[in-house]
XYZ file of C-alpha atoms in Angstrom:
387
model
C -7.578 15.879 75.144
C -8.699 12.317 74.478
C -11.275 11.705 71.786
C -14.220 9.395 72.323
C -14.833 6.542 69.950
C -18.582 6.901 69.841
C -19.919 7.103 66.296
C -23.147 8.953 65.475
C -26.284 6.901 65.378
C -27.394 6.162 61.831
C -30.893 5.612 60.481
C -31.281 3.890 57.102
C -33.667 5.623 54.700
C -35.840 3.717 52.278
C -34.145 3.341 48.892
C -35.424 5.080 45.812
C -34.367 7.960 43.633
C -35.641 10.012 40.712
C -34.448 9.093 37.233
C -31.937 11.763 36.167
C -32.843 13.815 33.078
C -30.355 14.859 30.444
C -28.173 17.900 31.026
C -28.918 20.382 28.202
C -26.158 21.696 25.981
C -23.505 19.260 27.282
C -22.770 16.136 25.248
C -23.175 12.729 26.888
C -23.640 14.153 30.378
C -26.588 13.567 32.625
C -27.494 15.497 35.759
C -30.132 14.261 38.193
C -33.038 16.537 39.001
C -33.108 17.213 42.734
C -36.367 18.399 44.314
C -36.082 21.113 46.945
C -36.831 19.539 50.316
C -37.015 21.765 53.362
C -36.415 20.108 56.712
C -38.504 22.077 59.158
C -37.025 22.875 62.592
C -39.526 20.601 64.333
C -38.356 17.601 62.347
C -34.650 18.407 62.057
C -32.550 15.312 62.594
C -30.160 15.215 65.514
C -28.078 12.387 64.085
C -26.755 11.894 60.554
C -29.046 9.923 58.265
C -27.230 7.580 55.917
C -28.556 7.652 52.366
C -29.154 4.674 50.133
C -27.182 4.541 46.854
C -28.786 5.909 43.715
C -30.681 3.069 42.087
C -28.863 1.441 39.204
C -25.551 3.205 39.716
C -22.671 3.591 42.110
C -23.444 6.061 44.867
C -22.614 9.566 43.779
C -21.259 8.596 40.368
C -24.010 10.477 38.540
C -23.000 13.781 40.110
C -19.235 13.710 40.274
C -17.262 16.971 40.242
C -16.721 16.728 36.469
C -20.496 16.832 35.891
C -20.824 19.931 38.052
C -17.914 21.567 36.239
C -19.657 20.829 32.935
C -22.769 22.544 34.270
C -20.691 25.609 35.215
C -19.160 25.686 31.734
C -22.603 25.407 30.147
C -23.961 28.238 32.292
C -21.132 30.516 31.187
C -21.707 29.665 27.519
C -25.439 30.296 27.869
C -24.866 33.679 29.520
C -22.451 34.789 26.801
C -24.859 33.682 24.080
C -27.785 35.464 25.759
C -25.768 38.692 25.901
C -24.418 38.526 22.377
C -20.883 37.718 23.460
C -20.662 40.841 25.652
C -18.180 39.717 28.333
C -18.952 42.525 30.766
C -22.714 42.077 30.517
C -22.474 38.286 30.883
C -20.184 38.619 33.904
C -22.537 41.072 35.599
C -25.560 38.880 34.858
C -23.939 35.766 36.304
C -22.786 37.636 39.408
C -26.014 39.494 40.186
C -28.679 37.130 38.891
C -27.322 33.597 38.740
C -24.373 32.913 41.035
C -26.347 32.289 44.238
C -29.146 30.345 42.527
C -26.678 28.254 40.558
C -24.319 27.422 43.420
C -27.233 26.205 45.540
C -28.408 24.047 42.636
C -24.885 22.687 42.212
C -24.741 21.917 45.927
C -28.005 19.966 45.713
C -26.759 18.043 42.703
C -23.501 17.277 44.515
C -25.427 15.652 47.357
C -27.301 13.155 45.141
C -26.004 9.741 46.127
C -24.154 11.239 49.075
C -23.520 9.186 52.171
C -25.520 11.374 54.559
C -28.656 13.503 54.410
C -27.846 16.847 56.054
C -30.386 19.001 57.876
C -31.190 22.134 55.883
C -33.155 24.052 58.512
C -32.227 22.744 61.978
C -33.233 24.810 65.011
C -30.819 27.697 65.567
C -29.206 27.700 69.012
C -29.416 30.988 70.907
C -25.668 31.561 70.716
C -25.918 31.429 66.906
C -28.621 34.104 66.747
C -27.597 37.686 66.114
C -28.138 39.929 69.114
C -29.190 42.814 66.870
C -30.241 42.970 63.216
C -26.741 43.810 62.004
C -24.759 42.711 65.056
C -22.814 39.487 65.635
C -23.823 36.371 67.509
C -21.681 34.855 70.273
C -19.229 32.831 68.146
C -15.619 34.005 67.918
C -14.158 32.966 64.571
C -10.468 33.647 65.247
C -10.061 36.537 62.811
C -6.427 37.695 62.976
C -5.052 41.215 63.229
C -1.461 40.721 64.309
C 1.972 42.262 63.887
C 5.327 40.880 65.004
C 6.161 43.261 67.868
C 9.698 41.886 68.279
C 10.477 42.534 64.605
C 8.936 45.999 64.803
C 11.249 46.902 67.682
C 14.285 45.338 65.988
C 13.951 47.365 62.799
C 13.500 50.683 64.594
C 17.214 50.963 65.244
C 18.362 49.283 62.024
C 20.761 51.270 59.849
C 18.950 50.190 56.691
C 15.240 49.592 56.057
C 14.011 46.028 55.620
C 11.816 44.859 52.765
C 8.521 43.195 53.621
C 6.257 41.571 51.063
C 2.499 41.119 51.335
C 1.363 37.725 50.083
C -2.162 36.829 49.055
C -3.529 33.346 49.784
C -5.521 32.423 46.673
C -9.216 31.561 46.941
C -9.176 31.446 50.741
C -12.886 30.732 51.150
C -12.837 28.137 48.372
C -10.132 26.233 50.259
C -12.102 26.696 53.493
C -14.972 24.628 52.068
C -12.861 21.618 53.039
C -13.912 21.574 56.684
C -15.512 19.269 59.231
C -19.218 20.190 59.063
C -21.974 19.105 61.465
C -24.561 17.099 59.574
C -27.647 17.346 61.754
C -28.880 19.705 64.449
C -26.436 20.674 67.183
C -26.878 18.806 70.453
C -25.523 19.906 73.863
C -22.558 18.128 75.424
C -21.064 18.997 78.823
C -18.484 16.199 79.098
C -15.593 18.549 78.320
C -14.217 15.950 75.892
C -13.503 16.779 72.255
C -14.944 14.088 70.001
C -13.215 14.370 66.614
C -16.056 12.471 64.954
C -18.361 15.409 65.729
C -18.300 19.099 64.874
C -19.961 22.297 65.998
C -19.225 25.133 68.399
C -17.588 25.013 71.815
C -17.350 27.224 74.885
C -13.738 27.092 76.019
C -11.160 28.769 78.176
C -8.285 29.259 75.730
C -4.677 28.583 76.698
C -2.146 31.345 77.209
C 0.056 32.424 74.317
C 3.642 33.632 74.696
C 5.135 33.893 71.214
C 6.014 37.286 69.777
C 7.019 35.858 66.407
C 3.808 33.908 65.736
C 0.161 35.006 65.959
C -2.196 33.431 68.453
C -4.431 30.804 66.766
C -7.306 32.460 68.618
C -6.890 35.601 66.513
C -7.152 39.181 67.722
C -9.112 38.377 70.870
C -8.486 40.907 73.657
C -11.081 39.970 76.297
C -9.983 37.296 78.793
C -12.079 34.371 79.966
C -14.284 31.736 78.328
C -15.692 32.229 74.835
C -17.506 30.290 72.113
C -15.404 29.167 69.152
C -16.126 27.195 65.992
C -14.734 23.740 65.295
C -11.684 24.770 63.201
C -10.469 27.140 65.929
C -10.704 24.455 68.590
C -8.902 21.917 66.395
C -6.199 24.483 65.667
C -5.665 25.139 69.385
C -5.283 21.399 69.984
C -2.834 21.269 67.075
C -0.823 24.140 68.560
C -0.717 22.317 71.900
C 0.617 19.169 70.192
C 3.324 21.337 68.626
C 4.341 22.467 72.094
C 3.241 26.047 71.548
C 0.579 26.210 74.270
C -1.469 24.189 76.732
C -4.652 22.424 75.670
C -7.853 24.489 75.733
C -10.396 23.710 78.439
C -13.813 22.774 77.034
C -16.770 23.763 79.233
C -19.629 22.816 76.926
C -20.251 22.024 73.281
C -23.032 22.020 70.723
C -22.188 19.368 68.127
C -23.488 16.865 65.615
C -21.947 13.956 63.780
C -19.487 15.408 61.251
C -17.939 14.817 57.866
C -15.573 16.632 55.503
C -17.524 15.319 52.543
C -20.672 17.445 52.563
C -19.307 20.177 50.304
C -16.320 18.305 48.867
C -17.796 17.528 45.423
C -18.883 21.142 45.052
C -15.463 22.384 46.146
C -13.657 20.136 43.664
C -15.946 21.234 40.840
C -15.346 24.905 41.624
C -11.586 24.337 41.871
C -11.599 22.595 38.473
C -13.689 25.354 36.877
C -11.438 28.031 38.367
C -8.333 26.245 37.072
C -9.885 25.934 33.612
C -10.770 29.633 33.621
C -7.184 30.572 34.492
C -5.677 28.256 31.881
C -7.985 29.558 29.127
C -8.020 33.221 30.225
C -11.788 32.986 30.670
C -12.551 36.007 32.850
C -16.286 35.337 32.781
C -15.943 31.853 34.254
C -13.295 33.010 36.731
C -15.512 35.773 38.173
C -18.564 33.502 38.099
C -16.805 30.827 40.154
C -15.519 33.427 42.613
C -18.999 34.860 43.004
C -20.509 31.420 43.577
C -18.275 30.281 46.413
C -18.286 33.734 48.033
C -22.083 33.885 48.003
C -22.385 30.318 49.244
C -20.292 31.077 52.330
C -21.881 34.452 53.045
C -25.580 33.619 52.593
C -26.221 30.202 54.142
C -26.482 31.673 57.640
C -29.273 34.101 58.427
C -29.276 35.898 55.082
C -32.668 36.759 53.614
C -31.287 36.287 50.095
C -30.846 32.529 50.477
C -33.908 30.513 51.442
C -32.506 27.129 50.436
C -30.337 26.527 53.493
C -29.974 27.998 56.978
C -26.791 26.820 58.689
C -25.139 29.679 60.612
C -22.901 27.059 62.221
C -21.495 26.212 58.788
C -20.818 29.896 58.067
C -18.758 30.215 61.260
C -16.916 26.999 60.473
C -16.022 28.105 56.935
C -14.718 31.456 58.155
C -12.813 29.952 61.050
C -11.340 27.388 58.657
C -10.029 30.183 56.411
C -8.335 31.837 59.391
C -6.906 28.500 60.549
C -5.502 27.812 57.068
C -3.798 31.216 57.108
C -2.284 30.538 60.547
C -0.797 27.267 59.272
C 0.882 29.183 56.439
C 2.366 31.584 59.001
C 3.584 28.693 61.145
C 5.200 27.003 58.129
C 7.176 30.132 57.247
C 8.145 30.781 60.854
C 9.504 27.243 61.193
C 11.518 27.661 57.995
C 13.067 30.800 59.460
C 13.951 29.062 62.713
C 15.511 26.151 60.815
C 17.649 28.501 58.700
C 18.289 31.747 60.640
C 20.556 33.031 57.875
C 17.524 33.146 55.524
C 15.988 36.012 57.475
C 12.543 34.463 57.045
C 10.006 35.833 59.506
C 6.312 36.617 59.687
C 5.767 40.357 60.051
C 1.992 40.669 59.893
C -1.137 38.559 59.472
C -4.587 39.984 58.862
C -7.956 39.154 57.353
C -8.585 35.829 55.666
C -5.796 35.858 53.126
C -2.944 38.294 53.844
C 0.467 37.280 55.149
C 3.281 39.846 55.324
C 6.739 38.295 55.484
C 10.427 39.119 55.477
C 12.963 37.074 53.552
C 12.885 34.845 50.490
C 9.369 33.460 50.829
C 9.727 31.445 47.606
C 11.810 28.970 49.611
C 8.625 28.109 51.478
C 5.690 28.786 49.150
C 5.088 28.228 45.446
C 4.086 31.332 43.543
C 1.015 30.998 41.360
C -2.775 31.298 41.230
C -3.815 27.821 42.388
C -5.520 27.519 45.789
C -2.417 25.891 47.307
C -0.142 28.619 45.942
C 0.364 32.279 46.857
C 0.805 35.457 44.885
C 2.718 38.657 45.578
C 0.495 41.651 46.277
C 3.074 44.342 47.019
C 6.423 45.025 48.649
C 7.299 47.849 51.054
C 10.092 48.924 53.402
C 10.013 49.128 57.217
C 12.485 50.594 59.718
C 15.778 52.238 58.912
C 17.168 55.573 60.019
């Protein structure tokens, strides 16, 4: 589908910023104090608002990822000191009492000097409201639950069983923070045109899918007909169509806002750096603290009663859909490697959840083994088929 060239309307805010205080317990590092500002639904901004640079400094330089990582390190040290060096007690304290509070504070700090002012409490569209207290809303996130039916049939009559390995995609939701996020409130659009400068949710009729050796980018959807999907799912369907795997999806209507990949990028980089440091230094407290922070950030910024700093159910759907889309791209990469070298035996056997890929063949030809977000690790191996 063609993309429009229209850019979101921008409104310049008056310059001015608070003078940042010193960051305690970290040498030669300053962190700006950020007041909590709630944007009420009645005043939520439809279009992105461009911020003015922080006075006296380059925009954003005062709150780069390294400053946020230093704050994470300081929080871990403070927790250990408060609990007399008891690793288990400090880990539990950070997980239960601090992770959510701290990650929201880090997010606020990461936005100081940012290019756009995002809406924290925009009006929630009806399709994003849960139909019951514990039930879902109307957005389909593309969660996969797939098995290679052709491979299943092939191994039934095999003389010998075949080994399959289950691979784990590291820090799936941390990687999913790199996503196109709507900045302001979602506005209706019935043009049927996908504007890549905007992001949100879309009601589409998905294309057909006729590949037994590759899961549908739409996930484990069984019901036919139109449905609402989040931005990453729609972009993935367009990507699949460009790869010649399916037709383009038909867009009936959209709810979108001007978009950027930068809203959570500083926070993501800081968490990635802290996670890497924890792995390199065998710091289990920091590792679990970082994991708890990004998990709670993704799970509570929707309609959770435990997080009153931000209400963006559209972001929650986008993060989850992005995790599923990232997993699909891993499956596609391995499938293509198998097609290019049939003698390798590489094939995708199963894909499920946000981070599990079950494969046949020497997967190390395709993926690097390790604990970094762009690497994978072996969970288990098992045998299928055979007489």
